[in-house]
Coordinates of C-alpha atoms in Angstrom, one line a residue:
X297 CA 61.3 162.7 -21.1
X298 CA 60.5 160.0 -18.3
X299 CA 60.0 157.3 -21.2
X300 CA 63.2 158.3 -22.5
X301 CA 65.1 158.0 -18.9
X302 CA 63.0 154.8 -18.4
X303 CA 63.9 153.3 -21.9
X304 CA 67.7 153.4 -21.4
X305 CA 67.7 152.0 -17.8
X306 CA 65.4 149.1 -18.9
X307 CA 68.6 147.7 -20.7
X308 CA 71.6 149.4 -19.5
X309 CA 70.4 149.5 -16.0
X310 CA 71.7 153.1 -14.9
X311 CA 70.1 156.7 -14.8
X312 CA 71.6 158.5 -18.1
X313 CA 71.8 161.9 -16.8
X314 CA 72.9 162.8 -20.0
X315 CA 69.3 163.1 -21.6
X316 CA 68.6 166.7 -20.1
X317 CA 71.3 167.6 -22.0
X318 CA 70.0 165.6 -25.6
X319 CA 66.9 167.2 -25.0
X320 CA 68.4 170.4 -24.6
X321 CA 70.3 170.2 -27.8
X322 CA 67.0 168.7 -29.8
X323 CA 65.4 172.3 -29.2
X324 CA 68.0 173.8 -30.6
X325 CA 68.0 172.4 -33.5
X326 CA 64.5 172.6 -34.1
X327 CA 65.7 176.7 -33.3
X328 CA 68.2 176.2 -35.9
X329 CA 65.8 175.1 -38.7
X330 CA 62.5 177.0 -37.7
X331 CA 64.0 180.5 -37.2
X332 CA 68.0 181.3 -37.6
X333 CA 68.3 178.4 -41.2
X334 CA 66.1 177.3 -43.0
X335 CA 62.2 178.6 -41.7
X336 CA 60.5 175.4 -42.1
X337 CA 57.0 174.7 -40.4
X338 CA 56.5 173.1 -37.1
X339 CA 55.9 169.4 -38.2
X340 CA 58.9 169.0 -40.2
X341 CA 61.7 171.0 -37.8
X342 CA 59.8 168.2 -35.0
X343 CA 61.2 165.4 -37.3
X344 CA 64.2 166.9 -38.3
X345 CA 64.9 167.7 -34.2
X346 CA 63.5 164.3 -33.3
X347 CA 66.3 162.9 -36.1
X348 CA 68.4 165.1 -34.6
X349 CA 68.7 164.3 -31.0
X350 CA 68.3 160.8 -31.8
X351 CA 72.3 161.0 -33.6
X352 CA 73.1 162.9 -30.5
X353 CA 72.1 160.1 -28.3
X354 CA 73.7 158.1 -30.1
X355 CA 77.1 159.8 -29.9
X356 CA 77.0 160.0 -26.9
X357 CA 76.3 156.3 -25.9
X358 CA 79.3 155.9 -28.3
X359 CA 81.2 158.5 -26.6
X360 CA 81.1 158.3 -22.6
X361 CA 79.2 154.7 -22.5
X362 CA 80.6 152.4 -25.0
X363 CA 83.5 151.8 -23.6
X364 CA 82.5 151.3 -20.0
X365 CA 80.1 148.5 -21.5
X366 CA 82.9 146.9 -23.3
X367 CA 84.6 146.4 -19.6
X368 CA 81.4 145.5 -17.7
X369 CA 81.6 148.6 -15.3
X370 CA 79.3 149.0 -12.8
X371 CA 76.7 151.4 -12.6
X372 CA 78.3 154.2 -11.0
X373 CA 80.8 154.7 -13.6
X374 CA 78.0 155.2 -16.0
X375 CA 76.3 157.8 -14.3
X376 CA 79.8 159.5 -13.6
X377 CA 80.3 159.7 -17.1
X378 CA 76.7 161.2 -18.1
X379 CA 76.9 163.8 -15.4
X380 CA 80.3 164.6 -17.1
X381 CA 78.7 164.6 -20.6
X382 CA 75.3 166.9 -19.1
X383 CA 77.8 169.5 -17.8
X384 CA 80.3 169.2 -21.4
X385 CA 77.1 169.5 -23.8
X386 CA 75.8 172.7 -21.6
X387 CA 79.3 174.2 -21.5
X388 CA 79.6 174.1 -25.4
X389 CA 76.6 175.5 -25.7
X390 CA 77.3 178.9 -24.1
X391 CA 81.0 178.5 -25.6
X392 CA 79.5 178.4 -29.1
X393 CA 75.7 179.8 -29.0
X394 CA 75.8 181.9 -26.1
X395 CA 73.5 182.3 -23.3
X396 CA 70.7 183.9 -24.6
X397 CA 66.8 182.8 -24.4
X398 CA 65.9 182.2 -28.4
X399 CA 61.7 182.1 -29.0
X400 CA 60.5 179.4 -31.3
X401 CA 57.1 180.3 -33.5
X402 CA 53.8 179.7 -32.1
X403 CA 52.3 176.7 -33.7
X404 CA 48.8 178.2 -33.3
X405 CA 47.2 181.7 -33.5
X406 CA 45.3 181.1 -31.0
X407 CA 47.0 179.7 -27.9
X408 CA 44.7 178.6 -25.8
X409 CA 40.3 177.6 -25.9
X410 CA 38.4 177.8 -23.0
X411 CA 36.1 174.9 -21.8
X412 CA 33.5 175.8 -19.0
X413 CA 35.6 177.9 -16.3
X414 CA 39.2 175.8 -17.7
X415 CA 41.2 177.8 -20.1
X416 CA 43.7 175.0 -21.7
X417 CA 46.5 175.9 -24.0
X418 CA 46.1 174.5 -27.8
X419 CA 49.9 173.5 -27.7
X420 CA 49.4 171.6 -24.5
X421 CA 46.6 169.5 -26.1
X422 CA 49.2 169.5 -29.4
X423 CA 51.3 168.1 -27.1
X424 CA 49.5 165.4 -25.7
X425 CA 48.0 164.7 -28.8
X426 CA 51.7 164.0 -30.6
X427 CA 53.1 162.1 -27.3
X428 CA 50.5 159.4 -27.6
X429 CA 51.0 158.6 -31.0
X430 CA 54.8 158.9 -30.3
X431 CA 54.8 156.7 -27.7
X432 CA 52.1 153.9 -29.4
X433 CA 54.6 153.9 -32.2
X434 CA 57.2 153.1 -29.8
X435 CA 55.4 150.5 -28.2
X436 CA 54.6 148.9 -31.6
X437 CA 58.6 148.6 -32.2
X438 CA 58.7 147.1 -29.1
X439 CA 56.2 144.3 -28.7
X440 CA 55.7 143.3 -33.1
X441 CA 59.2 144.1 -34.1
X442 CA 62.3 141.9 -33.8
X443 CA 64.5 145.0 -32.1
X444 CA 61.3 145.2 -30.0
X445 CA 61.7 141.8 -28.9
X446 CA 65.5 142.0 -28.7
X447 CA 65.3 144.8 -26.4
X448 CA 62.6 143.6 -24.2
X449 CA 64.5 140.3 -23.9
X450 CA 67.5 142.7 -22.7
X451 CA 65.7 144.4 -20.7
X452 CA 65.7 140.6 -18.5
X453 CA 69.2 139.9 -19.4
X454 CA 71.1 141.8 -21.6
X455 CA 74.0 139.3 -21.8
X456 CA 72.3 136.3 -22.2
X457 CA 70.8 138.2 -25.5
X458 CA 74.1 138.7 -26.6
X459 CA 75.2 135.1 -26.2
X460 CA 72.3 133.9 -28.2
X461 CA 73.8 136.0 -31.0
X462 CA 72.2 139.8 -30.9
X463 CA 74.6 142.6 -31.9
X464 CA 74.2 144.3 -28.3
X465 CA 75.7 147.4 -29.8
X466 CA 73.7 147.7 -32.5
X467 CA 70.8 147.6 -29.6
X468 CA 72.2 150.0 -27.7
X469 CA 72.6 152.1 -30.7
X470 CA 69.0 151.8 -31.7
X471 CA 68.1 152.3 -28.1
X472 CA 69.5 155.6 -27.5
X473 CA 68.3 156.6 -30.6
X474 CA 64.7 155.9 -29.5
X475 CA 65.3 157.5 -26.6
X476 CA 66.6 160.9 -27.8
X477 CA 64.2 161.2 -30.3
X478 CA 61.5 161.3 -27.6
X479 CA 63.9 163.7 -26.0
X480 CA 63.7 165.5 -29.0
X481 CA 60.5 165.5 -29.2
X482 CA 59.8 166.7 -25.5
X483 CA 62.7 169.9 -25.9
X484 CA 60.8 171.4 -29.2
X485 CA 57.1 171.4 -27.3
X486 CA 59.6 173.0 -24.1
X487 CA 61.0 175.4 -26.7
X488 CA 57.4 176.3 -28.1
X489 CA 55.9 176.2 -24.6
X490 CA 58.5 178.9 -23.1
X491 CA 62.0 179.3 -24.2
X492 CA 65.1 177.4 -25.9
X493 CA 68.4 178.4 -23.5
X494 CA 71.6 176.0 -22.6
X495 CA 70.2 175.0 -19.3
X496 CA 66.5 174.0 -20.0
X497 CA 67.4 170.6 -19.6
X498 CA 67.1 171.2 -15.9
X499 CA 63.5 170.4 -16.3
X500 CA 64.4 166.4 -16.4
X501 CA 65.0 166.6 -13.0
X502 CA 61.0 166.4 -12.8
X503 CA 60.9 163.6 -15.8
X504 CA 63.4 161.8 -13.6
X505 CA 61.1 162.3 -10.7
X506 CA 58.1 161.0 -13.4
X507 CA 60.3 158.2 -14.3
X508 CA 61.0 156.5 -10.8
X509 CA 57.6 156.9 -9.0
X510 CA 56.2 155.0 -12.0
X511 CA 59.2 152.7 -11.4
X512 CA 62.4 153.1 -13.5
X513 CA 62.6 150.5 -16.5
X514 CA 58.7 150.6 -16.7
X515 CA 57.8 152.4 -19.8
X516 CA 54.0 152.0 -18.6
X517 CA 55.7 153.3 -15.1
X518 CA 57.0 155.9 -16.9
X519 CA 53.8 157.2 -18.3
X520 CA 51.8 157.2 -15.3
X521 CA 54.3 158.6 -12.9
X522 CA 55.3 161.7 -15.0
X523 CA 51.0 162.2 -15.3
X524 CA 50.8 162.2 -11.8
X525 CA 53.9 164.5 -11.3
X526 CA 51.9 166.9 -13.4
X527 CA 48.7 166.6 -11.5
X528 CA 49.9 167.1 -8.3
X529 CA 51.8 169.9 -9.5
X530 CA 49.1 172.2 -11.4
X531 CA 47.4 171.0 -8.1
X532 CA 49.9 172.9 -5.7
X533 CA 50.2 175.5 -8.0
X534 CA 46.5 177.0 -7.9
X535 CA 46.2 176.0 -4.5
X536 CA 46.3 178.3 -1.2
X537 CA 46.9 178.0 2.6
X538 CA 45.4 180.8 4.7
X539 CA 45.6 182.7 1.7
X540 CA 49.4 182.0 1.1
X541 CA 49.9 180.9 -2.5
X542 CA 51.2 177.6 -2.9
X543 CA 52.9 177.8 -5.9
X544 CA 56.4 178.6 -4.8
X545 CA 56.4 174.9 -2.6
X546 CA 56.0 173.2 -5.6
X547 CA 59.4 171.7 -6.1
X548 CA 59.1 170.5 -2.3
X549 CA 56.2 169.3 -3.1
X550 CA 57.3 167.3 -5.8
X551 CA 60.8 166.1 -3.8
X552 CA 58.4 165.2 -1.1
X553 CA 56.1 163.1 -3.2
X554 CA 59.5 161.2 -4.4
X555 CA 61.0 160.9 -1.1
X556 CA 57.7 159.1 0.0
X557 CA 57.2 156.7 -2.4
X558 CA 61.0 155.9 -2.2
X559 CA 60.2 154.9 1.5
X560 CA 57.0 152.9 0.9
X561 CA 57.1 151.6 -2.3
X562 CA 61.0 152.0 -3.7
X563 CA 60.5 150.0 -7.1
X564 CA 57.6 152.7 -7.6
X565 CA 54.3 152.2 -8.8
X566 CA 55.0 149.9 -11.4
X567 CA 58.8 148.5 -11.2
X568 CA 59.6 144.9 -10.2
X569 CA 61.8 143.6 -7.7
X570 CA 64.1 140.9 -9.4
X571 CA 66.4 138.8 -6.7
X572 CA 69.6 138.6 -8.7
X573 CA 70.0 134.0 -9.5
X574 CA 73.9 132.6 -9.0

């Protein structure tokens, strides 16, 4: 999720707010093909929902961003429009689908292994497992492909790129579609993990949180902050005070963590600070 927030604000400089909701919709429709359709297995609904929420992206950069582009908006009016298009995407859901919690199939019989005193779910490890290779494959595209180097060169300066002749909507296009297919990818693992509902993609507040410690536009960032996130997380979670659970201060926690770096460090671990040249 964080790579996915990170991805799109390397180039288009803006948070897409958006991509809780193209998550969202990428569990769906591995719900759609895995249980209420067509009962395929796990790895192909994961394709066919990463493929999914990638055209999702897609049309939705089309959609509520295109046009803004085309007249050089600023930032703001980006983020306006994906906090429109979060709250749209939700609303049709329970419009059409409904509110209930749907249950995607376990991927293994056997959920969890235990490893000394550490009991660690075998979907977690999947999990990992698949998110590596999904993001080596991405970083491959990005550093020994010509779109790679495209984007990366946007990434500096996106209209420069264009003068020198790159189609910057195609780039966008094949942007967003990276981008939601990791989204994709992250909402079938939430989907498998706990439940597939219109408003799970509330959890990318915490990606988002991932996203900027690690410094926004840093897909390395990216990686490292939404690790740490986790840590300190399962940390607070098992941890007590005087015998008073802290699991329920997690989210302050978390907000805390943010607030901090913000303060010390506000291009996060591994953002740069770029004076703008006249």
């Amino acid at each position: 999720m964080a790579v996915g927030y990170s991805l799109v604000f390397s180039v288009l400089n803006f948070s897409n707010f958006a991509h809780g909701a193209v998550i969202t919709l990428g569990a769906y429709v591995a719900w759609a093909v895995m249980v209420n359709i067509f009962q395929l297995p796990f790895l192909p609904a994961l394709l066919i929902s990463m493929l999914g929420a990638g055209i999702i992206a897609f049309l939705v950069e089309r959609i509520a961003y295109s046009s803004l582009r085309h007249r050089r908006a600023p930032s703001l009016y980006f983020m306006i429009s994906a906090m429109g298009m979060a709250i749209a995407l939700q609303n049709v859901l329970y419009a059409t689908i409904g509110a209930n919690l749907y249950a995607l199939p376990p991927v293994f019989a056997q959920d969890s292994i235990q490893l000394g005193t550490a009991v660690i779910s075998k979907m977690d490890l999947f999990a990992f497992g698949f998110s590596i290779l999904a993001i080596a494959l991405l970083t491959f595209i990005l550093n020994f492909t010509r779109v790679g180097t495209a984007i990366r060169a946007a990434s500096h300066d996106a209209e420069m790129v264009s003068v020198l002749g790159v189609n910057l909507d195609m780039l966008v296009a094949v942007l967003f579609l990276l981008a939601g297919a990791l989204g994709g990818m992250a909402g079938v693992f939430m989907g498998v993990k706990y439940m597939v509902y219109p408003s799970m993609g509330w959890i990318t507040n915490k990606a988002y949180i991932g996203a900027v410690i690690g410094g926004l536009g840093s897909l390395p960032g990216a990686i490292v902050g939404g690790i740490l996130l986790g840590l300190v997380e399962a940390l607070i979670s098992v941890s007590t005070i005087g015998g008073v659970p802290l699991s329920t201060y997690r989210d302050v926690f978390s907000f805390g963590l943010l607030a901090l770096l913000l303060i010390v460090r506000p291009t996060g671990l591994f953002g740069r600070h770029v004076e703008e040249k006249l």
